[in-house]
Coordinates of C-alpha atoms in Angstrom, one line a residue:
X43 CA 12.9 -19.5 -23.5
X44 CA 13.6 -21.1 -26.7
X45 CA 13.5 -24.8 -26.1
X46 CA 16.8 -25.6 -27.5
X47 CA 14.9 -27.8 -29.8
X48 CA 16.9 -30.4 -29.7
X49 CA 19.1 -28.0 -28.4
X50 CA 16.2 -27.0 -26.9
X51 CA 14.7 -21.9 -28.4
X52 CA 14.8 -21.5 -24.3
X53 CA 12.5 -21.2 -19.4
X54 CA 13.1 -21.3 -19.1
X55 CA 11.4 -21.6 -22.8
X56 CA 9.7 -20.2 -20.3
X57 CA 13.2 -20.2 -20.1
X58 CA 13.8 -20.4 -23.6
X59 CA 15.3 -22.0 -26.7
X60 CA 15.4 -22.4 -30.5
X61 CA 17.1 -25.0 -32.4
X62 CA 16.5 -27.3 -35.2
X63 CA 16.1 -30.9 -35.6
X64 CA 13.3 -31.2 -38.0
X65 CA 10.3 -32.9 -36.4
X66 CA 12.1 -34.6 -33.6
X67 CA 11.1 -31.7 -31.5
X68 CA 7.9 -33.5 -30.8
X69 CA 9.8 -35.6 -28.3
X70 CA 12.2 -32.8 -27.2
X71 CA 14.8 -32.5 -24.7
X72 CA 15.3 -29.1 -23.4
X73 CA 15.2 -24.4 -22.7
X74 CA 14.0 -22.2 -20.9
X75 CA 12.6 -21.3 -17.4
X76 CA 9.4 -22.4 -15.6
X77 CA 8.3 -25.9 -16.4
X78 CA 6.5 -28.3 -14.1
X79 CA 8.3 -31.2 -12.7
X80 CA 5.1 -33.1 -12.6
X81 CA 4.2 -36.1 -14.6
X82 CA 4.8 -39.8 -14.5
X83 CA 7.6 -40.1 -12.1
X84 CA 7.6 -43.6 -10.6
X85 CA 5.8 -43.8 -7.2
X86 CA 8.1 -43.3 -4.3
X87 CA 10.8 -41.5 -6.2
X88 CA 10.1 -38.2 -4.4
X89 CA 10.9 -40.0 -1.1
X90 CA 14.3 -41.2 -2.2
X91 CA 17.2 -39.1 -1.0
X92 CA 20.5 -39.2 -2.8
X93 CA 23.7 -39.7 -0.9
X94 CA 26.2 -36.9 -0.5
X95 CA 29.1 -37.0 -2.9
X96 CA 30.0 -38.7 -6.2
X97 CA 30.3 -37.7 -9.9
X98 CA 27.4 -37.5 -12.3
X99 CA 28.0 -37.5 -16.1
X100 CA 25.5 -35.8 -18.5
X101 CA 25.8 -36.9 -22.1
X102 CA 25.2 -34.0 -24.5
X103 CA 25.5 -33.5 -28.3
X104 CA 27.3 -30.2 -28.0
X105 CA 27.8 -26.9 -26.1
X106 CA 24.9 -24.9 -24.6
X107 CA 24.2 -21.7 -26.6
X108 CA 26.4 -19.9 -24.0
X109 CA 27.9 -20.6 -20.6
X110 CA 27.5 -16.9 -19.7
X111 CA 24.4 -16.5 -17.5
X112 CA 23.6 -13.2 -19.1
X113 CA 23.5 -14.6 -22.6
X114 CA 22.1 -18.2 -22.4
X115 CA 18.4 -18.6 -23.4
X116 CA 18.2 -22.3 -24.1
X117 CA 17.0 -25.0 -21.7
X118 CA 20.3 -26.7 -21.6
X119 CA 22.0 -23.4 -20.9
X120 CA 19.4 -22.6 -18.2
X121 CA 20.0 -26.0 -16.6
X122 CA 23.7 -25.3 -16.4
X123 CA 23.3 -21.7 -15.1
X124 CA 20.8 -22.9 -12.4
X125 CA 23.6 -25.1 -11.0
X126 CA 26.3 -22.4 -11.0
X127 CA 24.4 -19.1 -10.4
X128 CA 21.9 -17.7 -7.9
X129 CA 19.2 -15.5 -9.5
X130 CA 17.0 -13.4 -7.2
X131 CA 14.2 -15.9 -7.3
X132 CA 14.1 -19.5 -8.4
X133 CA 11.6 -22.4 -9.0
X134 CA 12.2 -25.7 -7.3
X135 CA 11.1 -29.1 -8.6
X136 CA 7.4 -29.7 -8.4
X137 CA 6.3 -26.1 -8.2
X138 CA 5.7 -24.3 -11.5
X139 CA 3.7 -21.3 -10.3
X140 CA 5.3 -20.0 -7.1
X141 CA 9.0 -19.2 -7.1
X142 CA 11.0 -19.3 -3.9
X143 CA 13.7 -16.9 -2.6
X144 CA 17.2 -17.4 -3.8
X145 CA 19.5 -14.4 -3.8
X146 CA 16.6 -12.3 -2.6
X147 CA 16.1 -12.1 1.1
X148 CA 12.4 -11.3 0.9
X149 CA 9.7 -11.2 -1.8
X150 CA 10.0 -8.3 -4.2
X151 CA 7.9 -5.3 -3.4
X152 CA 5.9 -3.8 -6.2
X153 CA 4.7 -0.2 -5.8
X154 CA 0.9 0.4 -5.9
X155 CA 1.3 2.2 -9.2
X156 CA 3.3 -0.7 -10.7
X157 CA 6.2 1.6 -11.6
X158 CA 8.9 0.3 -9.2
X159 CA 10.1 -3.0 -7.8
X160 CA 12.3 -3.2 -4.7
X161 CA 14.3 -6.2 -3.7
X162 CA 16.4 -7.0 -0.6
X163 CA 19.6 -8.9 -1.3
X164 CA 20.5 -11.8 1.0
X165 CA 23.7 -10.9 3.0
X166 CA 26.6 -13.3 3.3
X167 CA 26.5 -14.7 -0.3
X168 CA 30.0 -14.8 -1.8
X169 CA 31.4 -15.2 -5.3
X170 CA 33.6 -18.2 -6.0
X171 CA 37.4 -17.8 -6.5
X172 CA 39.2 -15.7 -7.6
X173 CA 36.7 -12.9 -6.6
X174 CA 35.7 -14.3 -3.2
X175 CA 34.0 -11.2 -1.9
X176 CA 30.4 -10.8 -0.7
X177 CA 27.7 -10.1 -3.2
X178 CA 26.0 -6.7 -3.1
X179 CA 23.0 -5.1 -4.9
X180 CA 25.6 -3.3 -7.2
X181 CA 26.5 -6.7 -8.6
X182 CA 22.9 -7.4 -9.6
X183 CA 22.6 -3.9 -11.0
X184 CA 25.6 -4.6 -13.2
X185 CA 24.3 -8.0 -14.2
X186 CA 21.0 -6.5 -15.6
X187 CA 22.9 -3.6 -17.2
X188 CA 25.3 -5.9 -19.1
X189 CA 22.3 -7.7 -20.6
X190 CA 21.8 -4.6 -22.7
X191 CA 25.4 -4.3 -23.7
X192 CA 25.9 -5.0 -27.4
X193 CA 28.7 -7.4 -26.4
X194 CA 26.3 -9.5 -24.3
X195 CA 22.9 -8.9 -26.0
X196 CA 20.7 -10.9 -23.7
X197 CA 17.8 -12.2 -25.9
X198 CA 15.2 -11.4 -23.3
X199 CA 16.6 -8.3 -21.5
X200 CA 14.5 -5.9 -23.5
X201 CA 11.5 -8.2 -23.3
X202 CA 11.2 -8.3 -19.5
X203 CA 13.5 -5.5 -18.3
X204 CA 13.1 -3.0 -21.2
X205 CA 10.7 -0.8 -19.2
X206 CA 13.4 0.1 -16.7
X207 CA 14.0 3.8 -17.0
X208 CA 16.9 4.5 -19.3
X209 CA 17.3 0.9 -20.5
X210 CA 18.2 0.6 -24.2
X211 CA 19.4 -2.4 -26.1
X212 CA 22.7 -2.5 -28.1
X213 CA 24.5 0.0 -25.9
X214 CA 28.3 0.2 -25.3
X215 CA 29.8 -1.9 -22.6
X216 CA 29.7 -0.1 -19.3
X217 CA 26.6 1.9 -20.0
X218 CA 24.7 2.7 -16.8
X219 CA 20.9 2.4 -16.5
X220 CA 19.7 5.2 -14.3
X221 CA 16.5 3.4 -13.5
X222 CA 18.4 0.7 -11.5
X223 CA 19.2 2.2 -8.1
X224 CA 21.1 0.7 -5.2
X225 CA 20.5 2.9 -2.1
X226 CA 22.6 0.5 -0.1
X227 CA 24.6 -2.7 -0.5
X228 CA 21.5 -4.9 0.2
X229 CA 18.8 -3.0 -1.7
X230 CA 17.9 -3.0 -5.4
X231 CA 15.3 -0.7 -6.8
X232 CA 14.0 -0.9 -10.4
X233 CA 12.3 2.3 -11.6
X234 CA 9.9 1.6 -14.5
X235 CA 8.6 3.9 -17.3
X236 CA 5.3 1.9 -17.5
X237 CA 3.2 0.1 -14.9
X238 CA 4.8 -3.2 -15.5
X239 CA 6.0 -4.0 -11.9
X240 CA 4.1 -7.3 -11.7
X241 CA 5.7 -8.8 -14.8
X242 CA 9.2 -7.4 -13.9
X243 CA 8.9 -9.0 -10.4
X244 CA 7.9 -12.3 -11.9
X245 CA 10.9 -12.1 -14.3
X246 CA 13.4 -12.0 -11.4
X247 CA 13.6 -15.8 -11.8
X248 CA 15.7 -15.2 -14.9
X249 CA 19.4 -15.8 -14.9
X250 CA 20.0 -12.2 -16.0
X251 CA 19.5 -11.3 -12.3
X252 CA 22.4 -13.5 -11.2
X253 CA 25.1 -11.2 -9.8
X254 CA 28.2 -10.4 -11.8
X255 CA 31.1 -8.5 -10.2
X256 CA 31.7 -5.4 -12.4
X257 CA 35.4 -4.8 -11.3
X258 CA 36.2 -8.3 -12.5
X259 CA 33.8 -8.8 -15.5
X260 CA 34.0 -5.3 -17.1
X261 CA 37.3 -6.1 -18.9
X262 CA 35.8 -9.3 -20.4
X263 CA 32.6 -7.5 -21.4
X264 CA 34.5 -5.1 -23.6
X265 CA 35.3 -7.9 -26.0
X266 CA 32.7 -8.6 -28.7
X267 CA 31.2 -11.0 -27.9
X268 CA 31.9 -10.9 -24.2
X269 CA 34.4 -13.5 -22.9
X270 CA 33.1 -13.4 -19.3
X271 CA 31.6 -16.9 -19.7
X272 CA 35.1 -18.3 -20.1
X273 CA 36.2 -16.6 -16.9
X274 CA 32.9 -16.5 -14.9
X275 CA 32.6 -16.7 -11.2
X276 CA 29.7 -18.5 -9.5
X277 CA 27.4 -18.0 -6.6
X278 CA 25.6 -21.3 -6.8
X279 CA 26.7 -24.7 -5.4
X280 CA 28.9 -25.5 -8.5
X281 CA 31.4 -23.7 -10.6
X282 CA 33.3 -24.4 -13.8
X283 CA 36.7 -25.6 -12.6
X284 CA 39.1 -22.7 -12.9
X285 CA 42.7 -21.7 -12.2
X286 CA 44.0 -19.0 -9.9
X287 CA 43.4 -16.3 -12.5
X288 CA 39.8 -17.3 -13.0
X289 CA 40.3 -19.0 -16.4
X290 CA 37.6 -21.7 -16.9
X291 CA 40.0 -24.6 -17.5
X292 CA 37.2 -27.0 -16.9
X293 CA 35.4 -25.8 -20.1
X294 CA 36.6 -27.3 -23.4
X295 CA 34.1 -26.2 -26.0
X296 CA 32.5 -29.0 -27.9
X297 CA 34.2 -31.6 -25.6
X298 CA 33.5 -31.2 -21.9
X299 CA 32.3 -28.9 -19.1
X300 CA 33.5 -29.9 -15.7
X301 CA 31.6 -28.5 -12.7
X302 CA 33.1 -28.8 -9.2
X303 CA 31.9 -27.6 -5.8
X304 CA 32.0 -23.8 -5.2
X305 CA 34.1 -23.6 -2.0
X306 CA 32.3 -20.3 -1.0
X307 CA 28.7 -21.7 -1.4
X308 CA 26.6 -21.4 1.8
X309 CA 24.2 -24.4 1.8
X310 CA 22.2 -23.0 4.7
X311 CA 21.0 -20.1 2.5
X312 CA 20.2 -22.0 -0.7
X313 CA 17.1 -24.1 -1.5
X314 CA 19.2 -26.5 -3.6
X315 CA 20.7 -29.5 -1.7
X316 CA 23.5 -30.0 -4.3
X317 CA 24.5 -33.6 -3.2
X318 CA 27.1 -34.2 -6.0
X319 CA 30.8 -33.4 -5.8
X320 CA 31.3 -33.2 -9.5
X321 CA 29.3 -32.9 -12.7
X322 CA 30.8 -33.8 -16.0
X323 CA 29.0 -32.7 -19.2
X324 CA 30.3 -34.8 -22.0
X325 CA 29.6 -32.9 -25.2
X326 CA 30.9 -35.4 -27.7
X327 CA 27.8 -37.5 -28.3
X328 CA 26.9 -38.1 -32.0
X329 CA 24.7 -41.2 -31.7
X330 CA 22.0 -40.4 -29.2
X331 CA 20.4 -43.9 -29.4
X332 CA 23.7 -45.5 -28.4
X333 CA 24.0 -42.9 -25.7
X334 CA 20.6 -43.8 -24.3
X335 CA 21.5 -47.5 -24.2
X336 CA 24.7 -46.6 -22.4
X337 CA 22.8 -44.6 -19.8
X338 CA 20.2 -47.3 -19.1
X339 CA 22.8 -50.0 -18.7
X340 CA 25.6 -47.9 -17.1
X341 CA 26.2 -46.0 -13.9
X342 CA 26.2 -42.4 -12.9
X343 CA 24.8 -41.2 -16.3
X344 CA 21.9 -39.0 -17.3
X345 CA 20.6 -37.8 -20.7
X346 CA 21.3 -34.3 -22.1
X347 CA 20.0 -32.1 -24.8
X348 CA 18.0 -34.6 -26.9
X349 CA 14.7 -36.3 -26.6
X350 CA 14.4 -40.0 -25.7
X351 CA 14.2 -41.9 -29.0
X352 CA 10.7 -43.5 -29.5
X353 CA 12.4 -46.9 -30.3
X354 CA 14.2 -46.8 -27.0
X355 CA 11.0 -46.0 -25.2
X356 CA 9.1 -48.9 -26.7
X357 CA 11.8 -51.4 -26.1
X358 CA 13.1 -50.3 -22.7
X359 CA 10.2 -48.7 -20.8
X360 CA 8.4 -51.9 -19.9
X361 CA 11.5 -53.3 -18.1
X362 CA 13.2 -50.2 -16.9
X363 CA 10.2 -48.0 -15.9
X364 CA 12.0 -46.6 -12.8
X365 CA 14.7 -45.1 -15.1
X366 CA 12.3 -43.0 -17.1
X367 CA 10.5 -39.8 -16.1
X368 CA 7.9 -37.9 -18.2
X369 CA 7.0 -34.3 -17.5
X370 CA 4.6 -31.9 -19.1
X371 CA 4.3 -28.1 -18.8
X372 CA 4.0 -24.8 -20.6
X373 CA 5.8 -25.8 -23.8
X374 CA 4.8 -25.7 -27.5
X375 CA 6.7 -27.3 -30.3
X376 CA 6.5 -25.8 -33.8
X377 CA 8.3 -25.4 -37.2
X378 CA 8.9 -21.8 -38.1
X379 CA 8.5 -20.3 -41.6
X380 CA 10.7 -17.2 -42.3
X381 CA 8.0 -14.6 -43.0
X382 CA 10.7 -12.2 -44.4
X383 CA 11.8 -14.7 -47.1
X384 CA 9.8 -15.7 -50.2
X385 CA 7.7 -17.7 -50.6
X386 CA 6.8 -17.5 -46.9
X387 CA 6.3 -13.7 -47.1
X388 CA 2.8 -14.7 -48.5
X389 CA 0.4 -15.6 -45.7
X390 CA -1.5 -18.0 -48.0
X391 CA 1.6 -20.0 -48.8
X392 CA 2.3 -20.4 -45.1
X393 CA -1.4 -21.4 -44.5
X394 CA -1.0 -24.0 -47.3
X395 CA 2.0 -25.5 -45.6
X396 CA 0.1 -25.8 -42.3
X397 CA -2.9 -27.2 -44.0
X398 CA -1.0 -29.9 -45.9
X399 CA 1.4 -30.9 -43.1
X400 CA 1.1 -34.4 -41.6
X401 CA 1.1 -33.4 -37.9
X402 CA -0.4 -36.8 -36.8
X403 CA 2.4 -38.5 -38.6
X404 CA 4.9 -36.4 -36.8
X405 CA 3.2 -37.3 -33.5
X406 CA 3.4 -41.0 -34.3
X407 CA 7.1 -40.6 -35.2
X408 CA 7.7 -39.2 -31.8
X409 CA 6.1 -42.1 -30.0
X410 CA 2.4 -41.2 -30.1
X411 CA 0.4 -38.9 -27.8
X412 CA 1.6 -40.6 -24.6
X413 CA 5.1 -39.4 -25.3
X414 CA 4.8 -36.6 -27.8
X415 CA 1.8 -34.9 -26.1
X416 CA -1.4 -33.7 -27.7
X417 CA -1.4 -32.1 -31.1
X418 CA -1.3 -28.3 -30.9
X419 CA -3.9 -26.2 -32.6
X420 CA -2.5 -22.8 -31.5
X421 CA 0.6 -21.5 -29.6
X422 CA -0.5 -20.9 -26.0
X423 CA 0.2 -24.2 -24.2
X424 CA -1.8 -25.9 -21.5
X425 CA -0.9 -24.6 -18.0
X426 CA -0.5 -21.0 -19.2
X427 CA -3.2 -18.4 -18.5
X428 CA -5.1 -17.7 -21.7
X429 CA -5.0 -21.3 -23.0
X430 CA -8.6 -22.0 -22.3
X431 CA -9.7 -18.5 -23.5
X432 CA -7.9 -19.2 -26.8
X433 CA -10.0 -22.3 -27.3
X434 CA -8.3 -24.9 -25.2
X435 CA -7.2 -28.1 -27.0
X436 CA -9.6 -27.4 -29.9
X437 CA -8.1 -24.0 -30.5
X438 CA -9.6 -21.2 -32.6
X439 CA -11.1 -23.7 -35.1
X440 CA -9.1 -22.6 -38.1
X441 CA -9.6 -24.7 -41.3
X442 CA -5.9 -25.2 -41.8
X443 CA -5.7 -27.2 -38.6
X444 CA -8.9 -29.2 -39.2
X445 CA -7.1 -32.3 -40.6
X446 CA -4.3 -33.6 -38.4
X447 CA -2.9 -35.8 -41.2
X448 CA -2.9 -32.8 -43.6
X449 CA -5.3 -31.9 -46.4
X450 CA -3.8 -31.5 -49.9
X451 CA -7.2 -30.2 -51.2
X452 CA -7.3 -27.4 -48.5
X453 CA -3.6 -26.6 -49.1
X454 CA -4.3 -26.2 -52.8
X455 CA -7.1 -23.7 -52.1
X456 CA -4.6 -21.5 -50.2
X457 CA -2.0 -21.9 -52.9
X458 CA -4.5 -20.7 -55.5
X459 CA -5.2 -17.6 -53.4
X460 CA -1.4 -17.1 -53.4
X461 CA -1.4 -17.1 -57.2
X462 CA -0.6 -20.7 -58.0
X463 CA -3.4 -21.6 -60.4
X464 CA -2.7 -25.3 -60.4
X465 CA -3.0 -25.4 -56.6
X466 CA 0.6 -26.7 -56.4
X467 CA 3.7 -24.7 -55.4
X468 CA 6.2 -23.9 -58.1
X469 CA 9.5 -22.4 -57.1
X470 CA 13.0 -23.0 -55.7
X471 CA 13.7 -25.6 -53.0
X472 CA 12.9 -24.7 -49.4
X473 CA 16.0 -24.6 -47.1
X474 CA 15.3 -26.4 -43.8
X475 CA 17.8 -26.4 -40.9
X476 CA 17.9 -29.8 -39.4
X477 CA 19.9 -32.0 -37.0
X478 CA 22.5 -34.6 -37.5
X479 CA 21.1 -37.4 -35.4
X480 CA 19.1 -40.4 -36.6
X481 CA 15.8 -39.0 -35.2
X482 CA 16.3 -35.9 -37.3
X483 CA 16.8 -37.9 -40.4
X484 CA 13.6 -39.8 -39.9
X485 CA 11.6 -36.7 -39.3
X486 CA 13.2 -35.1 -42.3
X487 CA 11.6 -37.8 -44.5
X488 CA 8.2 -36.9 -43.1
X489 CA 8.7 -33.2 -43.7
X490 CA 9.9 -33.9 -47.3
X491 CA 6.8 -36.0 -48.0
X492 CA 4.4 -33.4 -46.5
X493 CA 5.9 -30.6 -48.5
X494 CA 6.2 -32.7 -51.7
X495 CA 2.4 -33.2 -51.6
X496 CA 1.9 -29.5 -52.3
X497 CA 4.7 -29.2 -54.8
X498 CA 7.5 -28.0 -52.5
X499 CA 11.1 -29.4 -52.8
X500 CA 13.3 -29.4 -49.7
X501 CA 17.0 -28.9 -49.3
X502 CA 18.2 -29.8 -45.7
X503 CA 21.0 -27.9 -44.0
X504 CA 22.4 -30.2 -41.3
X505 CA 24.0 -28.9 -38.2
X506 CA 24.8 -29.8 -34.6
X507 CA 22.3 -28.4 -32.1
X508 CA 24.5 -25.5 -31.2
X509 CA 25.1 -24.6 -34.8
X510 CA 21.4 -25.0 -35.6
X511 CA 20.6 -22.6 -32.8
X512 CA 23.1 -20.0 -34.2
X513 CA 21.7 -20.3 -37.7
X514 CA 18.0 -20.2 -36.8
X515 CA 18.4 -17.3 -34.3
X516 CA 20.2 -15.1 -36.8
X517 CA 17.8 -12.9 -38.8
X518 CA 20.2 -12.7 -41.6
X519 CA 20.4 -16.5 -42.2
X520 CA 19.1 -17.4 -45.6
X521 CA 16.9 -20.3 -44.5
X522 CA 13.2 -20.9 -44.8
X523 CA 12.3 -23.3 -42.0
X524 CA 13.6 -24.2 -38.5
X525 CA 12.4 -26.7 -35.9
X526 CA 11.7 -24.8 -32.7
X527 CA 10.0 -24.9 -29.4
X528 CA 9.2 -22.5 -26.6
X529 CA 8.7 -22.9 -22.9
X530 CA 7.2 -20.2 -20.8
X531 CA 9.6 -18.3 -18.7
X532 CA 7.1 -18.0 -15.9
X533 CA 3.3 -18.3 -15.6
X534 CA 2.2 -15.5 -17.8
X535 CA 1.0 -15.7 -21.5
X536 CA 3.2 -12.8 -22.5
X537 CA 6.3 -14.9 -21.8
X538 CA 5.2 -17.3 -24.6
X539 CA 3.9 -15.0 -27.3
X540 CA 5.9 -11.8 -27.1
X541 CA 9.4 -13.2 -27.3
X542 CA 8.5 -15.4 -30.3
X543 CA 6.1 -13.3 -32.4
X544 CA 6.5 -9.6 -31.4
X545 CA 8.2 -7.7 -34.2
X546 CA 9.9 -5.5 -31.6
X547 CA 11.8 -8.6 -30.4
X548 CA 13.5 -9.3 -33.7
X549 CA 17.1 -8.9 -32.6
X550 CA 20.4 -9.0 -34.5
X551 CA 21.9 -11.4 -31.9
X552 CA 20.1 -14.0 -29.8
X553 CA 16.9 -13.5 -31.7
X554 CA 14.0 -15.6 -30.5
X555 CA 11.4 -14.4 -33.1
X556 CA 12.7 -17.0 -35.6
X557 CA 9.8 -16.6 -38.0
X558 CA 10.5 -12.8 -38.0
X559 CA 6.8 -12.1 -37.8
X560 CA 6.4 -8.3 -37.7
X561 CA 2.6 -7.6 -38.0
X562 CA 1.5 -4.1 -37.0
X563 CA -1.9 -5.2 -35.6
X564 CA -0.3 -8.0 -33.6
X565 CA 2.5 -5.7 -32.3
X566 CA -0.1 -3.0 -31.3
X567 CA -2.2 -5.7 -29.5
X568 CA 0.8 -7.0 -27.6
X569 CA 1.8 -3.5 -26.5
X570 CA -1.7 -2.9 -25.2
X571 CA -2.0 -6.3 -23.5
X572 CA 1.4 -5.9 -21.9
X573 CA 0.1 -2.9 -19.9
X574 CA -2.8 -4.8 -18.4
X575 CA -2.5 -5.7 -14.7
X576 CA -5.6 -7.8 -13.9
X577 CA -4.7 -11.5 -14.5
X578 CA -8.1 -12.3 -16.1
X579 CA -7.9 -9.3 -18.4
X580 CA -4.4 -10.3 -19.4
X581 CA -5.5 -13.9 -20.1
X582 CA -8.3 -12.7 -22.4
X583 CA -6.1 -10.2 -24.2
X584 CA -3.3 -12.6 -24.9
X585 CA -5.8 -15.3 -25.9
X586 CA -7.0 -12.9 -28.6
X587 CA -3.4 -12.3 -29.7
X588 CA -2.8 -16.1 -29.8
X589 CA -5.7 -16.4 -32.3
X590 CA -4.4 -13.5 -34.4
X591 CA -0.9 -15.1 -34.5
X592 CA -2.2 -18.6 -35.3
X593 CA -4.3 -17.2 -38.2
X594 CA -1.2 -15.6 -39.7
X595 CA 0.6 -19.0 -39.8
X596 CA 4.2 -17.9 -39.0
X597 CA 4.8 -21.5 -37.9
X598 CA 3.2 -24.9 -37.9
X599 CA 2.0 -25.6 -34.3
X600 CA 3.0 -29.2 -33.8
X601 CA 2.4 -30.3 -30.2
X602 CA 2.2 -29.4 -26.5
X603 CA 4.8 -32.0 -25.7
X604 CA 5.7 -34.2 -22.8
X605 CA 9.3 -34.7 -22.1
X606 CA 11.1 -37.9 -21.5
X607 CA 14.3 -38.1 -19.5
X608 CA 16.4 -41.1 -18.5
X609 CA 19.1 -41.9 -16.0
X610 CA 21.2 -44.9 -14.9
X611 CA 19.8 -47.2 -12.2
X612 CA 22.1 -45.8 -9.5
X613 CA 20.9 -42.2 -10.1
X614 CA 18.2 -40.4 -8.1
X615 CA 16.9 -38.2 -10.9
X616 CA 14.9 -35.0 -10.1
X617 CA 13.4 -33.4 -13.2
X618 CA 14.1 -29.7 -13.8
X619 CA 11.3 -27.2 -13.4
X620 CA 13.2 -24.7 -15.5
X621 CA 14.4 -26.9 -18.3
X622 CA 11.9 -29.5 -19.6
X623 CA 13.3 -32.9 -20.3
X624 CA 16.5 -32.3 -18.3
X625 CA 17.5 -33.2 -14.8
X626 CA 17.9 -30.6 -12.1
X627 CA 21.6 -30.8 -11.6
X628 CA 21.4 -29.3 -8.1
X629 CA 18.8 -31.8 -6.8
X630 CA 19.9 -35.0 -8.7
X631 CA 22.4 -37.3 -7.0
X632 CA 23.5 -40.9 -6.6
X633 CA 22.1 -43.7 -4.5

């Protein structure tokens, strides 16, 4: 998922997320799906149990990319969807490799030839009002189908479910996928055109598999874009407060999302304890440092879609250690370069930027390696198969990554290869999408200095996290660089590299290939690697692709970050496995 980078382009990352906030992404917040809840949680926290009831307020800088579970692909969106919807499988805090049953009644069954996946649906699960009826396999079928509607355009539907027989992106609302069969109300069968059953079964953790009632949602899905998110029904423990007609009156875009208990939720069937009565998402935060101080000294508050400011860490961590948690997982932070737009359509210009960039300075700005994580030398992060095969922390040993502080001399050699005889870039300013918060402005200065050393001038385009995501994920946007991050969707290297660097995944809406890399050799290698079944063979193949991509320099690999999250002293905070740097809203509660 794109880690809504400082939204967080992203699971989960893994679930997913892109956004922009210059270099502040080194100490990110959020998106996508499958991140460890391991790390530096204070001893004894796991044994603490929250009380039942109360209201939690999450302070956020803006809306998630979408409140529609079939559309969202940022970590903040995934966190929200995990509290309101039940996918077929889910990850619980502390376990990043083995999902547990959620809507599914039993583990998915993959055919010996890998060309079909069969899932049993748990009986007795009901939609929230006003639908109220029991969930069936037909609702999951429709949920996956609508991901391919042009009005929904799920960013990852084609990536993980595109091998279902008859599945095609950008189809008219209501288009049926013949390869999704429902022989009865409790059985779902996915017929595949390629032996990809293992990957498809693993992808059942994605929110695209959360059921959607077709008789209710179809009318909203005919609008472009779909308006189902503003009228959605829930299967999880919480729901957006709605009226008798299903209108999400608890959602005021850019201001607040109010989650209340789903009266039809069955606690006995759900792995989530959901101790809270209400969750308020306050989206009006403009000063994140002030918000962090408010959280640390207040009550019932948690941080949202932004990383903990390094100044707050240094000042407050020694005396408020129990209010901080740090987690690490399958995430990589990077700055993309638009390979379709001059001058970054020249690989040697891109290599010059990587070679000259002060990655160590960015790491220091984000709080040092303890908080920002180790500097990245390639894109597969630790904890993902293929990381060691790609070179581990040392990486493939490329010259452009040799000097963490940046080498002007080496950058000049690349620029000469690109035709700049002086070894310095000469051309129009580079347009960079960045955030509006203080951390973004500090990182902007570092980016400007790094690029100025090789002759590049910068023009910043400032935007809120939601707007930055929209700009960076739009292939038609006339920008050169975006801050981004990616978290694996689940424990497979394809979930990191294919969504972000496969030319087949450049989409007109919800695009996660922000650099728009479309290299024939890379695309062919990905297609071949995707068909491999043996885990070791997959790890080796995707490691080779990782080295190919890193050599093409579509982005500056910054770090494999650790994520800091904070809460008020009266909160029992449980870090999200799906959304790095965020709290799991269905496990977190009050003392």
